[in-house]
XYZ file of C-alpha atoms in Angstrom:
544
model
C 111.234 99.611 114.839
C 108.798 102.319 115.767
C 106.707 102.482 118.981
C 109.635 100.381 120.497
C 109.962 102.781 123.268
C 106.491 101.439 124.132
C 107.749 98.306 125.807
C 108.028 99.480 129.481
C 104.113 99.808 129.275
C 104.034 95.777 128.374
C 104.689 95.039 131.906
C 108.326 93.945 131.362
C 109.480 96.158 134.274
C 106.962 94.484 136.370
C 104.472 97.283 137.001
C 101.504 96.761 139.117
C 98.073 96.422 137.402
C 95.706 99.457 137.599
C 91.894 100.199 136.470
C 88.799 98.266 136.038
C 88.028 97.513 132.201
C 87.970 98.317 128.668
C 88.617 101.997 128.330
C 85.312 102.997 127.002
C 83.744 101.402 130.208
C 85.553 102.901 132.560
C 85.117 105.224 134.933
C 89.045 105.556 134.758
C 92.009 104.892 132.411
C 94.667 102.861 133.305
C 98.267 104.026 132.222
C 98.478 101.663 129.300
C 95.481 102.854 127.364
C 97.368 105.941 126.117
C 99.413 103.862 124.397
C 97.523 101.772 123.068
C 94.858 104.912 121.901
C 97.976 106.500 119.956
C 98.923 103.054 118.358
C 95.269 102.737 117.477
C 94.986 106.047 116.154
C 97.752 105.312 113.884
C 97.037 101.626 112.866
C 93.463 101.752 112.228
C 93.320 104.567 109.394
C 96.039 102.674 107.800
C 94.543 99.682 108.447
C 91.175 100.340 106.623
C 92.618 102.261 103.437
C 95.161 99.269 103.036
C 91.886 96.898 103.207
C 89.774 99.450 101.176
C 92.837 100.620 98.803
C 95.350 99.071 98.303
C 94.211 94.958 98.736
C 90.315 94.925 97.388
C 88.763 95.792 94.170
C 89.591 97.236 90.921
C 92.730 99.147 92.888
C 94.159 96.192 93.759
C 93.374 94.670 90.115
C 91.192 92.601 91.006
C 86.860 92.353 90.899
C 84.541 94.543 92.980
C 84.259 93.500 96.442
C 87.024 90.428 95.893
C 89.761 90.936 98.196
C 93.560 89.493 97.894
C 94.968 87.505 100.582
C 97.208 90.162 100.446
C 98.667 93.387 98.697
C 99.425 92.374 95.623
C 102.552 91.472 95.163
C 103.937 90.154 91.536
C 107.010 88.494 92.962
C 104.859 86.576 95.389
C 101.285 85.943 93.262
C 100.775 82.797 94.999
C 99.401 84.978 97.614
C 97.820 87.565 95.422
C 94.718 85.236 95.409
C 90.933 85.333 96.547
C 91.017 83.350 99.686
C 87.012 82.562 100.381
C 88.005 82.350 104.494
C 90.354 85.539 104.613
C 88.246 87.849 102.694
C 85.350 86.528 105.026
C 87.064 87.887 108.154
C 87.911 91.168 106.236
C 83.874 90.992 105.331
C 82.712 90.312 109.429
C 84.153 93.853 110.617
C 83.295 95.926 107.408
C 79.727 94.963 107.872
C 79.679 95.422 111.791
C 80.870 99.039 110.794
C 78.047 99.363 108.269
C 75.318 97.581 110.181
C 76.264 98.233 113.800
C 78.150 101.507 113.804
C 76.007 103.001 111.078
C 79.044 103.863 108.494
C 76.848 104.018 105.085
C 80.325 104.830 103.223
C 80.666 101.571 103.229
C 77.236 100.375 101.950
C 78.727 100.083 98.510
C 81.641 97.561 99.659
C 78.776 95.355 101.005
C 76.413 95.240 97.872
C 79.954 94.647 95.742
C 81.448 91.859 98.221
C 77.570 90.250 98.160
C 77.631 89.798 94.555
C 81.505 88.301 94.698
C 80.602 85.852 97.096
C 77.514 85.106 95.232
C 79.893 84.401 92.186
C 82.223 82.301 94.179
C 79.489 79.536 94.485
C 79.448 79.209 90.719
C 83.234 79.164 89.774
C 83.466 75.608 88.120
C 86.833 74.142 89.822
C 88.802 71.901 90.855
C 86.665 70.732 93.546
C 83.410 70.486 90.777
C 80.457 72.734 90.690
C 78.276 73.927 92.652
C 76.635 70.645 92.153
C 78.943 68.329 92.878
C 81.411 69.919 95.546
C 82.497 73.375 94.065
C 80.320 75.022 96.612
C 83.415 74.352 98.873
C 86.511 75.622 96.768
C 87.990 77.825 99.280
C 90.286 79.990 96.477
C 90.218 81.883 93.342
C 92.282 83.874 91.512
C 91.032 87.957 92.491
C 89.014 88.058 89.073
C 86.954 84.800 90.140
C 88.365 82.222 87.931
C 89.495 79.011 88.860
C 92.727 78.239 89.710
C 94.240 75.169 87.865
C 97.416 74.772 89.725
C 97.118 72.295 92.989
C 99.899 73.857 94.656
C 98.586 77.334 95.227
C 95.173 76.045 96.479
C 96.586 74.054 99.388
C 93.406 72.833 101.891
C 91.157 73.190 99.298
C 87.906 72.018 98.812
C 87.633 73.086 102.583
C 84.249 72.494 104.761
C 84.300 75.906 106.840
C 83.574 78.099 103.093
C 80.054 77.415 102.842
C 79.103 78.736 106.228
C 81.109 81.274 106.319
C 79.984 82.636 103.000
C 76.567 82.251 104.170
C 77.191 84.092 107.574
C 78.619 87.408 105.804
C 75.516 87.145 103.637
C 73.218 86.599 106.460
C 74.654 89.510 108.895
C 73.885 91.628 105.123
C 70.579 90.172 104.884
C 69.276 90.984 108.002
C 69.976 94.371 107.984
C 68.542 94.887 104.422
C 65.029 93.339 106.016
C 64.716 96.273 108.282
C 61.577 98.354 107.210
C 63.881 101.312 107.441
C 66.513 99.471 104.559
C 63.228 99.035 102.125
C 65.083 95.407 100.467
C 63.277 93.282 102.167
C 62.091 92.052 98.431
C 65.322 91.843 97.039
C 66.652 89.265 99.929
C 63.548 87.212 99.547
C 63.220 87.171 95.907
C 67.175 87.712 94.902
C 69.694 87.038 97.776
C 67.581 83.987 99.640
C 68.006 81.519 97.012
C 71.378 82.403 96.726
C 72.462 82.256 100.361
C 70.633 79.063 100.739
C 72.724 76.835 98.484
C 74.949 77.048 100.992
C 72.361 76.370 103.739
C 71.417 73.531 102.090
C 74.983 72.297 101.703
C 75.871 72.381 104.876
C 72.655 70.382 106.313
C 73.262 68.188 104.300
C 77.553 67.835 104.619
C 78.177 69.423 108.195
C 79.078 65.630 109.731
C 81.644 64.817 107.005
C 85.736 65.534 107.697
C 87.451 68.096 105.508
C 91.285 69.418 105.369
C 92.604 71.144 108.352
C 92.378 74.632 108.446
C 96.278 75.582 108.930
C 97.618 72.066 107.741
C 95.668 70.113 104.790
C 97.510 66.779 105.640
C 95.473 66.550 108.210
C 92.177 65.653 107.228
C 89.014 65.787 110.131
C 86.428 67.369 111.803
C 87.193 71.109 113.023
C 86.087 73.332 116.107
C 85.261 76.289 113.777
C 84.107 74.988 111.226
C 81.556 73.424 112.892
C 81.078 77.026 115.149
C 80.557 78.369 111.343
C 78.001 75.711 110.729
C 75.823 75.900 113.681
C 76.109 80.108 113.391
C 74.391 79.689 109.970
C 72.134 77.066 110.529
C 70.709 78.968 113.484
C 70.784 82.801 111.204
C 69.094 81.325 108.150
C 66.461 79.920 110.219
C 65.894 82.818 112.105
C 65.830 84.640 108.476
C 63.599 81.880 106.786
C 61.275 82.747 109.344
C 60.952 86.353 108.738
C 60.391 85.862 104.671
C 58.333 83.076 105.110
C 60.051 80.446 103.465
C 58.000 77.699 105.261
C 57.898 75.655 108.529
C 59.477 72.685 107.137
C 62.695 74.887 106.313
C 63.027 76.603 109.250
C 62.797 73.080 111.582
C 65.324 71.523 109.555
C 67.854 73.771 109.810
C 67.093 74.324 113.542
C 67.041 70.211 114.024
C 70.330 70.192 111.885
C 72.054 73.171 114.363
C 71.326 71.462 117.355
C 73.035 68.252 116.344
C 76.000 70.594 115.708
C 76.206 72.786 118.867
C 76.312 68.715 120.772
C 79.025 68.137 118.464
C 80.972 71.269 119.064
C 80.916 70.438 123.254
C 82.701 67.430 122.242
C 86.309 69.445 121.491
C 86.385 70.473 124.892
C 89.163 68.754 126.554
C 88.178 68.871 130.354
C 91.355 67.024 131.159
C 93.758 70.232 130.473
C 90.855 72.881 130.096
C 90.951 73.862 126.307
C 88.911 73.575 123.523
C 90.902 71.553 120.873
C 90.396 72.948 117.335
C 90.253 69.317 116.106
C 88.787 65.673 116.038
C 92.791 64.836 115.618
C 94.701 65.402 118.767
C 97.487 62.932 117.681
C 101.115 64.736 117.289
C 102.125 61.459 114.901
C 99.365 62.509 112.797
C 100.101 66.086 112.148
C 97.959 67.501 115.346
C 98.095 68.232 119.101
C 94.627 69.958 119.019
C 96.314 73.135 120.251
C 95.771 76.364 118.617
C 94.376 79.141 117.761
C 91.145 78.952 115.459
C 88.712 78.308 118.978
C 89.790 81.615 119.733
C 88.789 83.547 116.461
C 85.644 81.722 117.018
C 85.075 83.359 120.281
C 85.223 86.585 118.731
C 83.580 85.918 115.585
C 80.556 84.294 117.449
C 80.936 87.064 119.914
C 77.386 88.183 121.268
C 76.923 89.815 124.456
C 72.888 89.023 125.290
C 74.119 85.223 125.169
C 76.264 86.389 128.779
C 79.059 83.881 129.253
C 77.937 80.972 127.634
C 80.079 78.126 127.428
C 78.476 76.548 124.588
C 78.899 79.035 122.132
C 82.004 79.719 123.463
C 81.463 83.200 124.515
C 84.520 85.306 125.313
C 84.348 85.811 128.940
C 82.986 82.407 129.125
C 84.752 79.837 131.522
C 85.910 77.790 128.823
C 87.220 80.193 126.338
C 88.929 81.730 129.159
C 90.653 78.561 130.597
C 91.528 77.808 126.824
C 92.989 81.191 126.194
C 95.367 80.613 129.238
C 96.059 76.773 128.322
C 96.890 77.280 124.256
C 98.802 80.416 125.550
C 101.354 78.277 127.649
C 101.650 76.324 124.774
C 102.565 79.031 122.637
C 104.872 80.224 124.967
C 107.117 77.187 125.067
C 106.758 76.781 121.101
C 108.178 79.808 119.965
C 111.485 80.621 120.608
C 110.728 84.513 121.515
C 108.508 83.341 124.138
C 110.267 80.711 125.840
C 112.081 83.001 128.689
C 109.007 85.280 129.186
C 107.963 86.280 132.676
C 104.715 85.257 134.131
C 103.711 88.963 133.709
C 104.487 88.899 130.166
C 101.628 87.720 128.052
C 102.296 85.199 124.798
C 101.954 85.348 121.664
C 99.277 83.556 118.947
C 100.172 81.485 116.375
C 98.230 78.864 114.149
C 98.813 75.532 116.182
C 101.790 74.330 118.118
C 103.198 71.896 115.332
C 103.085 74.685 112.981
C 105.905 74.751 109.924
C 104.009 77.252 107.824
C 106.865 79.794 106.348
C 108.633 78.611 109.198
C 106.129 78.975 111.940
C 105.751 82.013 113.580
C 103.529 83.974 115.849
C 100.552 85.433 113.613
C 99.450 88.553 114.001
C 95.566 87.768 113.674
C 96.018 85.329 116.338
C 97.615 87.199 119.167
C 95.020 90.647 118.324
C 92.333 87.746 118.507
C 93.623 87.269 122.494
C 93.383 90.926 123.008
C 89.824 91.298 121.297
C 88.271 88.785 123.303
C 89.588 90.170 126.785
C 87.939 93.561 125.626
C 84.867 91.731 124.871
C 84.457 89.915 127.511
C 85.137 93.017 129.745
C 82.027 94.634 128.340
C 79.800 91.384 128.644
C 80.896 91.489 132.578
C 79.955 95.323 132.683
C 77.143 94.695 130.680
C 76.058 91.753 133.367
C 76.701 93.151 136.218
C 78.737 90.593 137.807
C 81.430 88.473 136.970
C 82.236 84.991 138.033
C 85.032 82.699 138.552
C 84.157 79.319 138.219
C 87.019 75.918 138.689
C 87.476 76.068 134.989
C 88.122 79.710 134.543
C 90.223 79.796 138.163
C 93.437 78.714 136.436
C 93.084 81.956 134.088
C 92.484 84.410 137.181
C 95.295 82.722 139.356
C 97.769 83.891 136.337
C 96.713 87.647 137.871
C 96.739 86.848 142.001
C 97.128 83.745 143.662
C 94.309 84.127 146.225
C 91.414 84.377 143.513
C 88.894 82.256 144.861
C 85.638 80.741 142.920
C 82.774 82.853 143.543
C 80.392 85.438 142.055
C 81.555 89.339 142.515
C 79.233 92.253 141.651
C 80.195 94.902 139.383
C 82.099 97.704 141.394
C 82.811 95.405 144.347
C 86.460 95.039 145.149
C 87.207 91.687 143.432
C 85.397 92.214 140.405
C 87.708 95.563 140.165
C 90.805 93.864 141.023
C 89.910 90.831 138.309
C 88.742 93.196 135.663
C 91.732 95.053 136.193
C 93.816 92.916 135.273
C 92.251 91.635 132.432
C 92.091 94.932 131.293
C 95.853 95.550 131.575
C 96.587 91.998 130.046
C 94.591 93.037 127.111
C 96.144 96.032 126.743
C 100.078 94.421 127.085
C 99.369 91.952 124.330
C 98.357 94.751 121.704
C 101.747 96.804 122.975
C 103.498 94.077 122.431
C 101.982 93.616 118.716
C 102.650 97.212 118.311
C 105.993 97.315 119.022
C 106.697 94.750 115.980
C 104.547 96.688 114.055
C 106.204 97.646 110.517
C 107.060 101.412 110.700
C 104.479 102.268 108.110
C 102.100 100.618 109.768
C 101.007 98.670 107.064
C 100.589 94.780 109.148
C 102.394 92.148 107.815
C 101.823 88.213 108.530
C 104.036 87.367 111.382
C 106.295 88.447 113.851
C 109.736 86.637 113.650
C 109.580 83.454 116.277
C 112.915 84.125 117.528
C 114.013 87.813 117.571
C 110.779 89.552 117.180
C 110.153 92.065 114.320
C 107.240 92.230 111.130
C 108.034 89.262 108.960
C 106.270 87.445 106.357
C 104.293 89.161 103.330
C 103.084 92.693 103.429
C 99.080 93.527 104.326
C 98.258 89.809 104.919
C 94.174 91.026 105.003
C 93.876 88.413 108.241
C 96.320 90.287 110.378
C 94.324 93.471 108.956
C 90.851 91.943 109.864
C 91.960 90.937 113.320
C 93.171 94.620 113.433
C 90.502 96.297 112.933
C 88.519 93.441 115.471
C 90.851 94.740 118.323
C 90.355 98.526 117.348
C 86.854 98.013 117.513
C 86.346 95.847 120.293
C 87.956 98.463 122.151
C 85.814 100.596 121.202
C 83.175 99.325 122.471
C 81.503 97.784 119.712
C 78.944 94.969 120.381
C 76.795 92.856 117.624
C 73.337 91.859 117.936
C 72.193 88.565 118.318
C 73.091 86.005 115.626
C 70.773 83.742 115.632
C 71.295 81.835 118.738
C 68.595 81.955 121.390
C 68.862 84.437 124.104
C 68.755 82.440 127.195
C 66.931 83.756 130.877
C 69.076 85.155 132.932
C 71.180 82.283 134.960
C 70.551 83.879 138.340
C 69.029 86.876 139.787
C 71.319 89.359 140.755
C 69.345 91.054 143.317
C 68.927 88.109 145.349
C 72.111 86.800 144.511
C 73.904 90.269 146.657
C 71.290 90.846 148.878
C 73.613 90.499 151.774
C 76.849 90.534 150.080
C 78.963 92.148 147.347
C 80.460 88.903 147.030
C 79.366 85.197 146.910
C 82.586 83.157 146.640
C 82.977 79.121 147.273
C 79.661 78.269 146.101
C 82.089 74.719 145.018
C 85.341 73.537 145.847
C 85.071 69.965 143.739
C 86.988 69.913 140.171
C 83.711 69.800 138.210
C 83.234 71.054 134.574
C 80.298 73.260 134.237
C 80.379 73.818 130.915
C 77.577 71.725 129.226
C 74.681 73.819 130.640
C 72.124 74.280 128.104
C 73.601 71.244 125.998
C 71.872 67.675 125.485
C 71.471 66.121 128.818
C 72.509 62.996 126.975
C 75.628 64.498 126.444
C 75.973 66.188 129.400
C 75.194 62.924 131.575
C 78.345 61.193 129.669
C 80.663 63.437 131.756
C 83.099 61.635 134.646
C 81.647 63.313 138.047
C 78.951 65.176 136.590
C 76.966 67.543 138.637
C 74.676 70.244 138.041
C 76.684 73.227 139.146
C 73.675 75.457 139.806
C 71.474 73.345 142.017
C 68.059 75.104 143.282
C 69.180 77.962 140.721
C 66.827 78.842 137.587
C 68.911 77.270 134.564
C 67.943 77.841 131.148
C 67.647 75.292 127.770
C 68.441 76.291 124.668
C 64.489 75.430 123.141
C 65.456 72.091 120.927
C-alpha cells in the first residue's frame, strides 16, 4: 500500500505532540502537516475529477447533476444508483467551493444538481408521490426513474431526504439572492415553490419515526435527521423573509424549528457524555445509540459565528467533543484493528457499533468526519480567542495530559497552546492513518478492512469522497456563513474575563452538564442537578 511509510508520523512510535492548530492558523507547522499536505495534494485532485468525472453526469451515464453512489460498476449496479442522502453530501462541499471559495467552474454543476433534485421530488415511487409520501424516496436509479425492486432501496422512504434536499437548495438559493448573482427573480418566482414542498413536508412530518439511517429494521426518531430538519426550517425562514413570502410563513417555520432544536437536546446522553444518533438505544432492538451520524452533523451544521454551541452541536463544542471521545472508545473495542491500539493511537469511524453492513467495517467518511471537525473546531477557538474546557469536554482533553483542568485559556497562553496542540496533532494522525489505507490510485473506496487494515469495499463510494474533500477543505481553512441559526452575543467578555490572568481555570468542580444553554428552560429545568453554569455572566437565548 502506498504512503505506508507514513505510519511513524501517526504517533505509533510515541512521539511527543508539537504546534498549536490547524496549519493554516498557525504561526508554525508541526511535523505531521507535511504529510498530511503531500497526501492532500495527491487525494484531493483525484478526489474531485472522480466526483466530477468519473461518478456524476452524462460521464458516468447517468443525468446532469445526478450522482451514483458510486463509480459505476456493472457487476455491482445495486450500487450504481442515485442515493438522495449521498449525492447531498457530495452537493454540501461542491457548493461551499462555489459559494464560499468563489470557484465559478463549478457554477454549472450547481444549476444541473438544482434541477435533479428538483426532479427527485416528482419521481412517482414506491413510497407514492409527492403527494402522498414520494417526497421522501431516498433512491433512484442515476436517470431519475423509480426503482421497482425493494431490495436495492433498503431504508427507503427515509425522513432525513426532504431536509436535506432542501438545505443544498437553500445554501444555492442564498447565494443566487445576492444583488451581485442578479437571480434573485428566478429563486422567488422558480426555485421557492420548489424548495418549499419540502419545507412544507417537513413542518408538517418532522415528529413522526422513519427507518434508521445505517439499519432500516430499526424504525425511530434520528439525531440528524432532526439536525437536517431544524437546519432547514431555520434557512427557509431566513429566505422567506428576504423574498417576502409573508409573516405567517416565516413564524411557522421558525415556531416549527424551535420545537425541533428541544427535541434534538433530548439525544444527549449525560450519563456517558454522547449524543446518541437515536430514540432507540436498545441493543435487543437493533441499536446501542452509538455511532457516527452526530458527528457528520457537527460538520455539516458547522458554523463558526455560532462559537461552541452545544445545541447545534458545534464542533469544538463540549458535547460534540465529549461524544467524539465516547463513540471513539466504542469504536475502538468494536473493530478488530482497533482493539490493541495505544492510547496515543486515535480510532477509527464506522456507522454504529452493531454494524453488519458488508461485514462492518470502519468507513472512510466517518473517521475523515473526526479529523474535519478537530480542524474546525481549531479555527472556531482561533477565531474566539479563547478556548475552554468545561466537565463535559474534560474527559476529551485528559486523553492528551492528565493534569488538564476546567477553566478558560486565552489564545496564545500556554494551555490553550498545549490543548490546541494536541488536537491539532490528533487531527492530523487520524487522516495519516486513513492515508495509509488509501488505495494506491488514490481513488477512495468504502471501508478499510476491520481486521487487517487495507481499502475494501466498492470503488469511489461518493461518501468517503465527500468526507474527503470536507477534511481537505477544513484544513484549509474554509469556514461557511451562517445557516440560518441565530448568531448569539458573545457568552463572556474576553477582556474582562483576562484582565488579570491568561488563564481562568476551576470556575466548577461539580459534575454538571452545561449543555442546554440557550434551550427551553422547560427542558433545561428537567435535568438531575441542574445549575446555571454561568452565574452573574451575560448568557444569551436563542429569540423563540
Amino acid at each position: 500500500m502506498r504512503l505506508a511509510a507514513l505510519l511513524p508520523a501517526l504517533g505509533l512510535v510515541g512521539q511527543a505532540l508539537a504546534s498549536s492548530h490547524a496549519c493554516q492558523l498557525s504561526d508554525g507547522e508541526i511535523p505531521s502537516d507535511k504529510q498530511v499536505k503531500e497526501y492532500f495534494s495527491k487525494l484531493a485532485p483525484i478526489t474531485k475529477k472522480t466526483l466530477l468525472h468519473d461518478t456524476t453526469g452524462p460521464e458516468a451515464g447517468a443525468l446532469p447533476g445526478v450522482v451514483a453512489a458510486v463509480i459505476p460498476d456493472p457487476n455491482h449496479p445495486e450500487f450504481s444508483v442515485y442515493w438522495l442522502r449521498d449525492a447531498c453530501l457530495v452537493y454540501h462541499p461542491w457548493l461551499n467551493e462555489l459559494t464560499v471559495q468563489g470557484d465559478k467552474s463549478l457554477r454549472p454543476m450547481a444549476d444541473d444538481l438544482t434541477h435533479a433534485l428538483i426532479r427527485s421530488q416528482l419521481v412517482v415511487s414506491l413510497a407514492g408521490n409527492v403527494l402522498t409520501g414520494g417526497i421522501e424516496e431516498a433512491v433512484f436509479d442515476v436517470h431519475l426513474n423509480m426503482i421497482q425492486d425493494e431490495a436495492a432501496r433498503i431504508g427507503s422512504p427515509a425522513a432525513d431526504g426532504p431536509p436535506f434536499r432542501a438545505d443544498v437548495l437553500l445554501k444555492y438559493a442564498e447565494w443566487l439572492i445576492k444583488p451581485e448573482q442578479h437571480n434573485g427573480t428566478w429563486v422567488a418566482d422558480v426555485l421557492w415553490p420548489k424548495l418549499n414542498l419540502d419545507l412544507q413536508w417537513i413542518s408538517s412530518h418532522w415528529n413522526i419515526s422513519s427507518y434508521d439511517l445505517w439499519w432500516p429494521p430499526v424504525f425511530g426518531g434520528s439525531y440528524w435527521t432532526a439536525s437536517l430538519q431544524y437546519r432547514a426550517l431555520r434557512g427557509g425562514a431566513r429566505l422567506a423573509r428576504a423574498i417576502h413570502r409573508g409573516l405567517d410563513v416565516v413564524e411557522e417555520y421558525e415556531t416549527r424549528a424551535s420545537l425541533i432544536l428541544d427535541y434534538m437536546q433530548t439525544f444527549w446522553n449525560e450519563h456517558e457524555g454522547f449524543m446518541s444518533e437515536t430514540t432507540i438505544t436498545d441493543v435487543k432492538l437493533g441499536r446501542s445509540g452509538y455511532g457516527s451520524a452526530p458527528l457528520t452533523v457537527s460538520v455539516y451544521n458547522f458554523d463558526p459565528s455560532l462559537g461552541c454551541d452545544d445545541a447545534t452541536f458545534q464542533p469544538c463544542s463540549p458535547r460534540a467533543l465529549s461524544s467524539l471521545k465516547v463513540v471513539g472508545d466504542h469504536f475502538k473495542e468494536f473493530f478488530p484493528i482497533s482493539r490493541n491500539f495505544p492510547e496515543d493511537q486515535p480510532p477509527f469511524y464506522g456507522f454504529f457499533t452493531e454494524d453488519e453492513f458488508i461485514g462492518g467495517h470502519p468507513q472512510f467518511f466517518a473517521s475523515f468526519n473526526s479529523a474535519e471537525q478537530l480542524y474546525d473546531a481549531l479555527y472556531t477557538w482561533d477565531r474566539m480567542g479563547y478556548l475552554e474546557v468545561t466537565c463535559v469536554s474534560l474527559k476529551f482533553w485528559l486523553q492528551f495530559d492528565r493534569n488538564t483542568r476546567i477553566g478558560l485559556y486565552k489564545k496564545g497562553s500556554k494551555t490553550y497552546n498545549k490543548l490546541t496542540t494536541a488536537a491539532h496533532e490528533w487531527a492530523n494522525k487520524i487522516v495519516l492513518q486513513l492515508a495509509a489505507n488509501t488505495p494506491e490510485d488514490y481513488v477512495l473506496v468504502e471501508c478499510i478492512e476491520k481486521t487487517n487494515g487495507g481499502p475494501y469495499g466498492p470503488r469511489g463510494m461518493i461518501r468517503s469522497l465527500a468526507a474527503a474533500l470536507g477534511v481537505y477543505d477544513a484544513y484549509n481553512g474554509l469556514a461557511p456563513p451562517n445557516w440560518g441559526h441565530p448568531i448569539p452575543k458573545q457568552l463572556v467578555n474576553i477582556e474582562d474575563v483576562f484582565a488579570y490572568s491568561d488563564e481562568v481555570v476551576n470556575w466548577e468542580k461539580e459534575n454538571y452538564d452545561d449543555g442546554y444553554r440557550g434551550v427551553d428552560p422547560a427542558l433545561y429545568a428537567h435535568r438531575v442537578h441542574s445549575r446555571d453554569r454561568y452565574e452573574g455572566t451575560p448568557r444569551y437565548r436563542y429569540g423563540f
